[in-house]
mmCIF file of C-alpha atoms in Angstrom:
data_model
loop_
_atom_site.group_PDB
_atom_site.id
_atom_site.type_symbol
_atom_site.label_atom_id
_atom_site.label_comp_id
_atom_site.label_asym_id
_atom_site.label_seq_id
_atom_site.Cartn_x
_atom_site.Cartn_y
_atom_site.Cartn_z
ATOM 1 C CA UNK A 1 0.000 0.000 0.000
ATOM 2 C CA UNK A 2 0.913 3.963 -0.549
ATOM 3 C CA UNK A 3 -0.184 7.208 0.314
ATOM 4 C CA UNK A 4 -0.021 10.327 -1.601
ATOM 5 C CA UNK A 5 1.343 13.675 -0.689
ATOM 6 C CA UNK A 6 -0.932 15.909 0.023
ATOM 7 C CA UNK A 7 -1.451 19.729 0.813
ATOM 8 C CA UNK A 8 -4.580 19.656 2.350
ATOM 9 C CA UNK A 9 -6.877 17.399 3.986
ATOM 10 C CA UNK A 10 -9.718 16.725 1.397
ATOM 11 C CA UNK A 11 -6.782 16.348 -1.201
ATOM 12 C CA UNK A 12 -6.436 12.995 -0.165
ATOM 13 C CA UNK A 13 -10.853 12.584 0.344
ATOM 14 C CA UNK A 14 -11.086 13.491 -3.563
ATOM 15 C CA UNK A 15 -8.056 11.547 -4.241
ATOM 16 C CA UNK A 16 -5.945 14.178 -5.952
ATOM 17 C CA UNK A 17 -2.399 13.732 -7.182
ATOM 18 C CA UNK A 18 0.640 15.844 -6.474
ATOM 19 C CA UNK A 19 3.307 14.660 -9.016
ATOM 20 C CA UNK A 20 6.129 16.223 -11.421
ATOM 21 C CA UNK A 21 4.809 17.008 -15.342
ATOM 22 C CA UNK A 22 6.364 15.118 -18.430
ATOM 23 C CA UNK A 23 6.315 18.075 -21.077
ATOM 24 C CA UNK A 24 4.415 17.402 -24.221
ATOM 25 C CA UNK A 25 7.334 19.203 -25.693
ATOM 26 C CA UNK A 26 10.658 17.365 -26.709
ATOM 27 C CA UNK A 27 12.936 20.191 -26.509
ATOM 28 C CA UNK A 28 11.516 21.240 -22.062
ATOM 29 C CA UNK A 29 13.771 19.641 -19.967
ATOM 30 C CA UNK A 30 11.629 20.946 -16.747
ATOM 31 C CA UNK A 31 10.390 18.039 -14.723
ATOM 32 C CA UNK A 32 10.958 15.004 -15.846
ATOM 33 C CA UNK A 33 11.332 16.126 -19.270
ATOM 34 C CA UNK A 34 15.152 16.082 -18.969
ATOM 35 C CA UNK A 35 15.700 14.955 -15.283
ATOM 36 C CA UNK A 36 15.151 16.619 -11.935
ATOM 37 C CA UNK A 37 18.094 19.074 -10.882
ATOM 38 C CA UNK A 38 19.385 19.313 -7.259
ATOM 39 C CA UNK A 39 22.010 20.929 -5.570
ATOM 40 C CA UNK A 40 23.542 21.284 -2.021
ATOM 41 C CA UNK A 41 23.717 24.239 -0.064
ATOM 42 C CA UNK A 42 26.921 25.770 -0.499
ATOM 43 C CA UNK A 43 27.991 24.876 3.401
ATOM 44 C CA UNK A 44 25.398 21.885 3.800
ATOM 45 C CA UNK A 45 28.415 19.418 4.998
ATOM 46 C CA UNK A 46 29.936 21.878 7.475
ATOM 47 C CA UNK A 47 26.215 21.884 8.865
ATOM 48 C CA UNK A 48 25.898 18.222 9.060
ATOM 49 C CA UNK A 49 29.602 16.562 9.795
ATOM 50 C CA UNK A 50 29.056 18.163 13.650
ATOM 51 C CA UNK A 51 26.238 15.760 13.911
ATOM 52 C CA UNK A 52 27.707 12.606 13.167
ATOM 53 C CA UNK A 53 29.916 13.060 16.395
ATOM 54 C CA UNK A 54 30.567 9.117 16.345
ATOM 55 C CA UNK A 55 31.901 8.848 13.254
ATOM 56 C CA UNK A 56 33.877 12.282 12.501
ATOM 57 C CA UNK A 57 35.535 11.250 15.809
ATOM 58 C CA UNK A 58 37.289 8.357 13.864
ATOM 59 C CA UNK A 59 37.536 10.470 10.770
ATOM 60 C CA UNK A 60 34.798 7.540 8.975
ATOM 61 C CA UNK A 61 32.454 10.324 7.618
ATOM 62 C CA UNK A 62 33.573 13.065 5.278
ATOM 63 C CA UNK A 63 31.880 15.755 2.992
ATOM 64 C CA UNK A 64 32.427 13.261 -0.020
ATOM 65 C CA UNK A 65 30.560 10.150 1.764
ATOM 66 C CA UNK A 66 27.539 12.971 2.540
ATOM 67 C CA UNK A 67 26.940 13.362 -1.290
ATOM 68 C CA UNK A 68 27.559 9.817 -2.413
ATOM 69 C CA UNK A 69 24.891 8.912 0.012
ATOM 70 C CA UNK A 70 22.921 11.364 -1.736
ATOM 71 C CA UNK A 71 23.673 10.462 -4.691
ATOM 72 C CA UNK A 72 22.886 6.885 -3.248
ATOM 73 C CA UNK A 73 19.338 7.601 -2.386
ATOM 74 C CA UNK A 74 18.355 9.528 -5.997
ATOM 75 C CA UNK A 75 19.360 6.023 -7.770
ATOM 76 C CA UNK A 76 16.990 4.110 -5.141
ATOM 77 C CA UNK A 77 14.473 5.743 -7.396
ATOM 78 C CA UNK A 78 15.784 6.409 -10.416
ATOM 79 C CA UNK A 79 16.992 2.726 -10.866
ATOM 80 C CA UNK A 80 13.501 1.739 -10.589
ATOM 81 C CA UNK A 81 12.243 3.792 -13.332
ATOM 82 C CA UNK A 82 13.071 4.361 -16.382
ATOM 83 C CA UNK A 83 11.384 7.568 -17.380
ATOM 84 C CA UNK A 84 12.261 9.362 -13.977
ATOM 85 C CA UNK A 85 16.570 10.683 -13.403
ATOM 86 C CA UNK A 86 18.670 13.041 -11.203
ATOM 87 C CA UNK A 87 21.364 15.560 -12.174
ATOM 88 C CA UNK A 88 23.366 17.283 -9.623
ATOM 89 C CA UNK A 89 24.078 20.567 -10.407
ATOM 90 C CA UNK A 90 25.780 21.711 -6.691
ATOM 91 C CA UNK A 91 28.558 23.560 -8.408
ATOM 92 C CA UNK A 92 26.641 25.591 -11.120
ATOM 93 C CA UNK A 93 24.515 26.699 -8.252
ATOM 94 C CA UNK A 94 26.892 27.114 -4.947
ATOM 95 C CA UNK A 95 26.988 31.054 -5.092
ATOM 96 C CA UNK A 96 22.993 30.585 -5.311
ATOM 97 C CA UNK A 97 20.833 30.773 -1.786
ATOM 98 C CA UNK A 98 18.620 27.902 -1.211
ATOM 99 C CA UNK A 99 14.789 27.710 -2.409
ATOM 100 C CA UNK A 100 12.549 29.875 0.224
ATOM 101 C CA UNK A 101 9.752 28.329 1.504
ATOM 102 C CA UNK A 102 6.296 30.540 1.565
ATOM 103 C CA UNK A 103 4.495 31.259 4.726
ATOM 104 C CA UNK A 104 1.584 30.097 3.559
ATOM 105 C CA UNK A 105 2.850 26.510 3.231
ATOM 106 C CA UNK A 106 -0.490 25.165 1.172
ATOM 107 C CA UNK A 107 -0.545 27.901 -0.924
ATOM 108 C CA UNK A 108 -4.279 27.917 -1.509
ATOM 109 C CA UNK A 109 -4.818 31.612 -1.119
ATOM 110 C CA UNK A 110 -2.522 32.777 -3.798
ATOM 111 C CA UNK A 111 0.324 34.357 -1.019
ATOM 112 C CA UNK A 112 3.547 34.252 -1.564
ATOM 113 C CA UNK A 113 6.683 35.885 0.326
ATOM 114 C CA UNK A 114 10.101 37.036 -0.456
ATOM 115 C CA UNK A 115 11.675 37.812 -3.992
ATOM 116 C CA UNK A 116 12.956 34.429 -5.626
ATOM 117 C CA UNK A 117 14.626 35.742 -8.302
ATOM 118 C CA UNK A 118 18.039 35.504 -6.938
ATOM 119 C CA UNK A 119 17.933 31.443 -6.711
ATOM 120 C CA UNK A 120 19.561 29.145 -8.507
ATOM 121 C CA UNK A 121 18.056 28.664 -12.313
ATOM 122 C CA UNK A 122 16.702 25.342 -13.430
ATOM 123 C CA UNK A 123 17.263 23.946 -9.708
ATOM 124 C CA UNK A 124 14.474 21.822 -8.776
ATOM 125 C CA UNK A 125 15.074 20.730 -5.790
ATOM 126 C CA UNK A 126 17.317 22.454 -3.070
ATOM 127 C CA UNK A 127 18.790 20.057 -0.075
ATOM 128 C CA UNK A 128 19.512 22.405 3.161
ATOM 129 C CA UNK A 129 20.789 21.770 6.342
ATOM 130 C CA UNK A 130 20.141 23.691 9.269
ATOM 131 C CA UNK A 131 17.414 23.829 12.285
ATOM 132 C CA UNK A 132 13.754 23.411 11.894
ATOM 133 C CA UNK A 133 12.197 26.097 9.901
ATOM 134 C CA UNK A 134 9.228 25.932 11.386
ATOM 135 C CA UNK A 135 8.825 24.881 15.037
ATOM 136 C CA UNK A 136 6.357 22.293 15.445
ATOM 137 C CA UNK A 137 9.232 20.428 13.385
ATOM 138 C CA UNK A 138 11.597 20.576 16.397
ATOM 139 C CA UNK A 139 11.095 16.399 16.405
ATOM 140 C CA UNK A 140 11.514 15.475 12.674
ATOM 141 C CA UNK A 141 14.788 14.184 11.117
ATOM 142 C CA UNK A 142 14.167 15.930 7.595
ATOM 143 C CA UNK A 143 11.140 17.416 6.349
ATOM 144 C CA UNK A 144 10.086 18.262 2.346
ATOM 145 C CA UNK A 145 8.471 20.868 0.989
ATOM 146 C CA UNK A 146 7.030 20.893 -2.266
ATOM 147 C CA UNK A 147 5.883 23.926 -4.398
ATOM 148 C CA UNK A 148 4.974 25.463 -7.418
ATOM 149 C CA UNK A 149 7.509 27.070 -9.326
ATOM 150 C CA UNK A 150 5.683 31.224 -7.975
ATOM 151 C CA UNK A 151 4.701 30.233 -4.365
ATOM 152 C CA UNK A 152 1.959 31.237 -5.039
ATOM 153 C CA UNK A 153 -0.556 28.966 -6.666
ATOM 154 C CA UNK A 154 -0.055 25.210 -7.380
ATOM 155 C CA UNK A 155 -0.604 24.758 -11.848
ATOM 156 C CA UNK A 156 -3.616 21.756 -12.494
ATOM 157 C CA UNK A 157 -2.967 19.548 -14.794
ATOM 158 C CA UNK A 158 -0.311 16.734 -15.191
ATOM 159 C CA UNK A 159 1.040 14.857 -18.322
ATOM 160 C CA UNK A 160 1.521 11.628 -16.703
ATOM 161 C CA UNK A 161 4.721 9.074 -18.227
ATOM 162 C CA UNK A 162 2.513 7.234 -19.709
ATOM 163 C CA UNK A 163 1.512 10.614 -22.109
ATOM 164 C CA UNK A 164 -1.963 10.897 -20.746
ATOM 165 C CA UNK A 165 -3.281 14.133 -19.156
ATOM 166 C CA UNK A 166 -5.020 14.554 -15.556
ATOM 167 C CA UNK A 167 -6.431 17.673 -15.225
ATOM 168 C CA UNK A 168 -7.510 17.347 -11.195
ATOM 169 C CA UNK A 169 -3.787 16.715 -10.371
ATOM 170 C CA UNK A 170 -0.970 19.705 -9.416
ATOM 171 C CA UNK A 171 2.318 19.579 -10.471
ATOM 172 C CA UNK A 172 5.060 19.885 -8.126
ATOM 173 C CA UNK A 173 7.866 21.988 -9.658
ATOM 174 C CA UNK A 174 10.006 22.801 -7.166
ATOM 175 C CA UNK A 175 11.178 20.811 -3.543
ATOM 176 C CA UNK A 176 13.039 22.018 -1.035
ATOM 177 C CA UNK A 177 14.597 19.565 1.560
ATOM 178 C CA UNK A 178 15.875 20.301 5.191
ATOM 179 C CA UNK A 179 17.392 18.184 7.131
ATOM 180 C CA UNK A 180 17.199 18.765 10.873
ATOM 181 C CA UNK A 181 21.093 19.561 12.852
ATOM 182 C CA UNK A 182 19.473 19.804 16.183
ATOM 183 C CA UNK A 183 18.941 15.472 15.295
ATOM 184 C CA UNK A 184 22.002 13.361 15.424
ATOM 185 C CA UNK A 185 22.932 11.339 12.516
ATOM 186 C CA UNK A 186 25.348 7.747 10.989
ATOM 187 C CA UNK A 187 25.916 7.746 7.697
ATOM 188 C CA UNK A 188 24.318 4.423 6.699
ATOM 189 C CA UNK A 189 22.662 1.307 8.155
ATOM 190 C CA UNK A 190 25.647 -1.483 7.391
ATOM 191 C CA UNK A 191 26.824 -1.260 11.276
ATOM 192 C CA UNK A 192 23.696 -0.638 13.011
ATOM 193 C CA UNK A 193 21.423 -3.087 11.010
ATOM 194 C CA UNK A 194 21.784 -5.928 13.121
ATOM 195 C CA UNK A 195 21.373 -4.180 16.191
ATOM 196 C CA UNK A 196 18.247 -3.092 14.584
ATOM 197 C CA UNK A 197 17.371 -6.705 13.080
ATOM 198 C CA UNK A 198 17.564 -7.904 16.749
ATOM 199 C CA UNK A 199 15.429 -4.951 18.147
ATOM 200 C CA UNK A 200 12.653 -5.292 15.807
ATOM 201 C CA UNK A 201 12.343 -9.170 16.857
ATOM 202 C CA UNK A 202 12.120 -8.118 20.231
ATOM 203 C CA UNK A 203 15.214 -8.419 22.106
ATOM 204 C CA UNK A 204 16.287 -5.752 23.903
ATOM 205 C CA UNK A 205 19.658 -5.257 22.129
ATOM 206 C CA UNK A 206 19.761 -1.842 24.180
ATOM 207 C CA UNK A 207 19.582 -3.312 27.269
ATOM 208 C CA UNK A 208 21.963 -6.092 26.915
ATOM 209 C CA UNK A 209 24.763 -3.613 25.239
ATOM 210 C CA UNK A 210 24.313 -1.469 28.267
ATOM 211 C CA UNK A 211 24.791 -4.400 30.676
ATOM 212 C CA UNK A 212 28.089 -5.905 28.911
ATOM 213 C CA UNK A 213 29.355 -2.511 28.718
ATOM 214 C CA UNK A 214 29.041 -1.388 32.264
ATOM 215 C CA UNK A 215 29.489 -5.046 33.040
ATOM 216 C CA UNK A 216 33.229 -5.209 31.641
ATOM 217 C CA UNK A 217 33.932 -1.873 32.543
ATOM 218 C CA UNK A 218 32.903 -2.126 36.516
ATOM 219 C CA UNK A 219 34.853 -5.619 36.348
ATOM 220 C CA UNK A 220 38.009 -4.226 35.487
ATOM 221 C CA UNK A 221 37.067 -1.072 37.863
ATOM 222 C CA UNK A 222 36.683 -3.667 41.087
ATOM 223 C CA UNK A 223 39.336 -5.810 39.742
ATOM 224 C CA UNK A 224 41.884 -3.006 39.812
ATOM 225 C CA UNK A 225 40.456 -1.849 42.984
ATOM 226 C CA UNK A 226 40.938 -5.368 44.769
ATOM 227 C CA UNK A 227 44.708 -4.904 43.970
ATOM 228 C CA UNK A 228 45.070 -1.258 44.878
ATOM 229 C CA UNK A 229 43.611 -2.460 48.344
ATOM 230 C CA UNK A 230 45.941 -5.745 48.617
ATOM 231 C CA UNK A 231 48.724 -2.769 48.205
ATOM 232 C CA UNK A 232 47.788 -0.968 50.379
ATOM 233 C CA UNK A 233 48.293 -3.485 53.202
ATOM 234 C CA UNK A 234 51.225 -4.626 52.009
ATOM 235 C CA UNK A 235 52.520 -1.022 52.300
ATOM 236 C CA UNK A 236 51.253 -0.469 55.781
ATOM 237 C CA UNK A 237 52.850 -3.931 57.180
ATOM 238 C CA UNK A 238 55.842 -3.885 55.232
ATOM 239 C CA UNK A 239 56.415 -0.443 54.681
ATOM 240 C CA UNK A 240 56.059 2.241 52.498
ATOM 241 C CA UNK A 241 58.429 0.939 49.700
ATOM 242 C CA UNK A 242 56.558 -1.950 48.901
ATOM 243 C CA UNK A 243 53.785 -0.145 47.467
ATOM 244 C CA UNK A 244 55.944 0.894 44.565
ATOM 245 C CA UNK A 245 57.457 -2.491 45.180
ATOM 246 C CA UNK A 246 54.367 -4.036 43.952
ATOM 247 C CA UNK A 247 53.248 -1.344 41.175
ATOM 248 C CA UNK A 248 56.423 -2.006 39.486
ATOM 249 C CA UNK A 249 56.446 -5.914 39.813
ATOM 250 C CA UNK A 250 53.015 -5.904 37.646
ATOM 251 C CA UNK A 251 53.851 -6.361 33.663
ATOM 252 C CA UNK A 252 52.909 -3.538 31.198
ATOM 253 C CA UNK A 253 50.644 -6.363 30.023
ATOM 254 C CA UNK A 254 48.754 -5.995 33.195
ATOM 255 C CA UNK A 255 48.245 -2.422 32.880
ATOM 256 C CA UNK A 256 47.229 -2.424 29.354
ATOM 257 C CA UNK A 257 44.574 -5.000 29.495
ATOM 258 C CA UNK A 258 43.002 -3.132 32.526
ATOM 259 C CA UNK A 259 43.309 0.272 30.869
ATOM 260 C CA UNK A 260 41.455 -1.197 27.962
ATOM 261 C CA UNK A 261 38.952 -2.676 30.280
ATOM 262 C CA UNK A 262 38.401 0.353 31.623
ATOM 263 C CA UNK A 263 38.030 3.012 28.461
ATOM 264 C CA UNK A 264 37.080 0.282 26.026
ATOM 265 C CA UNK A 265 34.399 -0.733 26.230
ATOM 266 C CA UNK A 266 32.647 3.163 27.348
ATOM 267 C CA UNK A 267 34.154 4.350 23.986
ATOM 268 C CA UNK A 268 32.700 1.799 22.017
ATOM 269 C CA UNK A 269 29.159 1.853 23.577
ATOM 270 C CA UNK A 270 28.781 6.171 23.806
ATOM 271 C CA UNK A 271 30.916 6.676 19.996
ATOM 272 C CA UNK A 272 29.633 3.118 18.287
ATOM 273 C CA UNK A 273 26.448 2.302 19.963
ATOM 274 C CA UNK A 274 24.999 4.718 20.640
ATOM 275 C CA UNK A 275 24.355 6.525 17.753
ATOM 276 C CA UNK A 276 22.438 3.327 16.111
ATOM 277 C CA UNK A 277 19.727 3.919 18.922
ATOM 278 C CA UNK A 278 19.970 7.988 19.392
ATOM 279 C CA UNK A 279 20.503 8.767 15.746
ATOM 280 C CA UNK A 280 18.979 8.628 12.222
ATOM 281 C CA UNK A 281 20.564 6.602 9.019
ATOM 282 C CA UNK A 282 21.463 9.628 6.822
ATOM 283 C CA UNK A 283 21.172 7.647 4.020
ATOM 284 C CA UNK A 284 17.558 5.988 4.304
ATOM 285 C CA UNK A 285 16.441 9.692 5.614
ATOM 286 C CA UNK A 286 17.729 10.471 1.798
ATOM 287 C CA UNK A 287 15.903 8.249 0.088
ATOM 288 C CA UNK A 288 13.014 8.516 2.719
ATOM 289 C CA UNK A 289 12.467 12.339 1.447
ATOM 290 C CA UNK A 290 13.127 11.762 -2.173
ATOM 291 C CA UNK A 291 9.778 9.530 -1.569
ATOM 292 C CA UNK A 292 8.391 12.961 -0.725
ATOM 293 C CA UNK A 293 9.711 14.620 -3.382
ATOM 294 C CA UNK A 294 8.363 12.628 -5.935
ATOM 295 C CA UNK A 295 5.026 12.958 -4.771
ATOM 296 C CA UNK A 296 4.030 9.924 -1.549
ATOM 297 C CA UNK A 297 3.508 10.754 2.074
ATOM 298 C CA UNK A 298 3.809 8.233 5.191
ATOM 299 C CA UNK A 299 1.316 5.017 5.189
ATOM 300 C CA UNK A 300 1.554 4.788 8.672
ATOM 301 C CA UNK A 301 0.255 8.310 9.404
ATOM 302 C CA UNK A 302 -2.664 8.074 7.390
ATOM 303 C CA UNK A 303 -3.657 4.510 7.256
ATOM 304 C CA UNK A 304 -6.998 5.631 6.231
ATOM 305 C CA UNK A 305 -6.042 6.717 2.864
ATOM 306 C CA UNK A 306 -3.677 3.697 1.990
ATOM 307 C CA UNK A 307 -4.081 2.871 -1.602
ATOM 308 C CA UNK A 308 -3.349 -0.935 -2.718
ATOM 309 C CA UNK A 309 -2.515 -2.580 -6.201
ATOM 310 C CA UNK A 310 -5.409 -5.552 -6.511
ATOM 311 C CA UNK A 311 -3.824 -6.855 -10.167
ATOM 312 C CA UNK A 312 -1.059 -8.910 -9.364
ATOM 313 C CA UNK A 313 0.697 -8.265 -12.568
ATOM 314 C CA UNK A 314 0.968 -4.874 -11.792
ATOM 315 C CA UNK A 315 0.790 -1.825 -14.315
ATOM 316 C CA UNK A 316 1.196 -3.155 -17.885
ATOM 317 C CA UNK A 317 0.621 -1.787 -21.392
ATOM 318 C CA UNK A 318 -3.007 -2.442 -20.772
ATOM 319 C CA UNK A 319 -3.573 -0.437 -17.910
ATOM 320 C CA UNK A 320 -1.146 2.246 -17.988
ATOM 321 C CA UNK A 321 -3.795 4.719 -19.538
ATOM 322 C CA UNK A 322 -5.509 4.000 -16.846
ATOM 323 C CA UNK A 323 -3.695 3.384 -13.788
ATOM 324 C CA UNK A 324 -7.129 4.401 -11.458
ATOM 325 C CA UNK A 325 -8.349 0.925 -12.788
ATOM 326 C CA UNK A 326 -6.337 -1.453 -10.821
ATOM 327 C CA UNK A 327 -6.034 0.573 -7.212
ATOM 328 C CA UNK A 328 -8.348 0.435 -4.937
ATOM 329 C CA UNK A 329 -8.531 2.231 -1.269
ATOM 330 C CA UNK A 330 -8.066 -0.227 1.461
ATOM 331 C CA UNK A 331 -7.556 1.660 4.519
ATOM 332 C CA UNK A 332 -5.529 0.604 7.858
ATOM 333 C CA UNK A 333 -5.660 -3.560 7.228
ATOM 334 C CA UNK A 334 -2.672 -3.498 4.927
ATOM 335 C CA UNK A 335 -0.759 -1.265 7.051
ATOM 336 C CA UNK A 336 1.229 -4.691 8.553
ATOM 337 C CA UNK A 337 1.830 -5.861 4.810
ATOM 338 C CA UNK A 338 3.442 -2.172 4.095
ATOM 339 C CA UNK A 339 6.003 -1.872 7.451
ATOM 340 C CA UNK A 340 8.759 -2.701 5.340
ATOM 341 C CA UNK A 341 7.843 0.641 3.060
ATOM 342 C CA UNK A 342 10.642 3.180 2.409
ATOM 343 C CA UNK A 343 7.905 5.785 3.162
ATOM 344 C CA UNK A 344 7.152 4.640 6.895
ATOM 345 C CA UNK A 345 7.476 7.344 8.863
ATOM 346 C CA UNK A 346 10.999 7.855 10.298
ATOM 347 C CA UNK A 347 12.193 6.497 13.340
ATOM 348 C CA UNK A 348 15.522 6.184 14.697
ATOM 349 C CA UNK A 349 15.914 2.181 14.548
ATOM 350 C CA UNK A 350 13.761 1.366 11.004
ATOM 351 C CA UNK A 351 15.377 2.430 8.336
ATOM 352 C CA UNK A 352 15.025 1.426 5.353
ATOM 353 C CA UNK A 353 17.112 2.536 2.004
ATOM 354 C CA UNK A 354 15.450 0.395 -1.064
ATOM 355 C CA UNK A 355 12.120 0.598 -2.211
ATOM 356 C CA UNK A 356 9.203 -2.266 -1.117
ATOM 357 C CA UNK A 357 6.903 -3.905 -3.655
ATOM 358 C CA UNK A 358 4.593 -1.830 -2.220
ATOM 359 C CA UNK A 359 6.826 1.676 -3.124
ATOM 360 C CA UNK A 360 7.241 -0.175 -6.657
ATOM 361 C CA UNK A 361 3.910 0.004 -6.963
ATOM 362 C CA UNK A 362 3.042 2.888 -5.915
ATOM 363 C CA UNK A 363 5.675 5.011 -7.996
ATOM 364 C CA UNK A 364 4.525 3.187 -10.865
ATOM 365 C CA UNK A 365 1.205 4.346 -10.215
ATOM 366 C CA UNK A 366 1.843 7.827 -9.887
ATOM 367 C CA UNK A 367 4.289 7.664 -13.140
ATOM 368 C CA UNK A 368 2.354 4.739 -15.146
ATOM 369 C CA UNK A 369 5.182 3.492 -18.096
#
């Protein structure tokens, strides 16, 4: 099952689509006539390396992995379509400020604010970093905003990839997304997805790390204790010297397995650990907005309007025309068959960063080939 993004609430009762145009015309390369655009803000890594404190501290995350995982989470969609590409244009556009975002965020009332003429031309969608822009998005990870190209009214009318026209459907020209700095953040779910795996089944992977951790470390705390004591006695009865006596008669062995003991394990759980359960997966937040972008919202968080494919075969040259014919609105039952979704909502131990049969479906839905 999918959702669609929406901009108001009886969007989604009337079943209206938010998606990006395919000219009619060979030579418009807006849209997806000739691939979506994005760029970077000009200092989006120095905004974002702070965050990933656990991995900058062993120098594993840099500005390059940042945009390969961005680049990363574009193919998750692109691969899986063969009408639908993006082009990174972060250099032609780096002196350029990001895309504002209106005040009037559904643009219904024909509002718009600011002068937009200084951004970037033929950017389509703008990736910032920064704090919440607005502040009842303290909590999120990342958020999207899609918008007509004026920010000021959406355009109707969509020429689907599949050439046919649908005049009760907007076209998104323009995204903007932010990603939150006040959130922590890994770079990628190949370290923390067992610890996840395990979670998800039920064990509590959180409580066990903690235990081992403080286990080992309060073991070699006690354990060095005991033998600080035992000197001590030895110094008072045989005298002062045989403190040192003793300190020195223990290897460098000694000391170095109780040192590690002791720092180990702490700097594994706080710098490793840690950030799989306190953090987000920079990566499957990527590919998690780029669901926004291109037009679906969260299944979970509004299971009444979760739309399902009932033809097994899928969309074919038969139905493509008429993609309405093989959906069907089924509500909150499927929402178990669609956890594994790319477009769950975010949370800081599922992610996710390939598309479901379920996010097949619905992208080739909303872009019918």
């Amino acid at each position: 099952s999918w959702v669609h993004f929406h901009m108001q609430p009886h969007d989604m009762r009337i079943g209206r689509l938010y998606r990006w145009h395919t000219p009619a015309e060979y030579v418009n390369d807006a849209g997806l006539g000739g691939g979506i655009t994005w760029a970077a803000q000009d200092d989006f890594c120095g905004r974002m390396l702070p965050q990933f404190y656990g991995e900058t501290q062993f120098n594993l995350v840099d500005c390059e992995a940042l945009m390969d995982s961005i680049v990363r989470g574009f193919s998750t969609w692109a691969a899986n379509h063969r009408f639908i590409s993006f082009h990174d244009i972060t250099k032609e556009c780096e002196t350029s400020p990001p895309f504002s975002v209106p005040l009037n965020l559904e643009m219904s009332r024909g509002q718009g604010d600011g002068n937009y003429g200084n951004e970037c031309k033929g950017l389509e969608v703008s990736i910032t970093a920064g704090p919440p822009l607005q502040r009842e998005q303290e909590g999120l990870a990342a958020v999207v905003y899609n918008m007509p190209r004026d920010r000021r009214r959406w355009k109707s009318g969509t020429l689907s990839t599949a050439a046919v026209f649908d005049g009760g459907s907007r076209r998104i020209e323009m995204s903007r997304m932010h990603f939150n700095t006040d959130q922590c953040w890994y770079l990628d779910n190949s370290f923390c997805y067992g610890f996840h795996e395990l979670s998800n089944k039920g064990i509590d992977i959180e409580g066990m790390c903690t235990f081992l951790t403080f286990g080992c470390f309060m073991a070699a705390l006690l354990f060095t204790l005991f033998h600080a004591v035992r000197a001590g006695f030895r110094a008072k009865q045989m005298g002062a010297e045989s403190l040192w006596e003793f300190v020195e008669s223990l290897s460098r062995w000694y000391w170095l397995v109780v040192l590690c003991f002791l720092s180990t394990p702490l700097l594994l759980y706080y710098n490793i650990f840690r950030p799989c359960v306190d953090c987000y997966d920079f990566e499957a937040a990527v590919a998690h907005e780029i669901g926004h972008v291109m037009g679906f919202d969260h299944p979970d968080t509004f299971p009444a309007y979760n739309y399902e494919m009932y033809n097994e075969t899928g969309i074919g040259a038969a139905t493509c025309k008429d993609p309405w014919s093989i959906v069907k609105l089924t509500g909150p039952e499927v929402l178990g068959i669609a956890a594994d979704s790319i477009m769950m909502s975010l949370t800081k131990q599922r992610a996710r960063a390939c598309l479901s049969d379920d996010d097949l479906h619905g992208l080739n839905f909303l872009y019918p080939t």
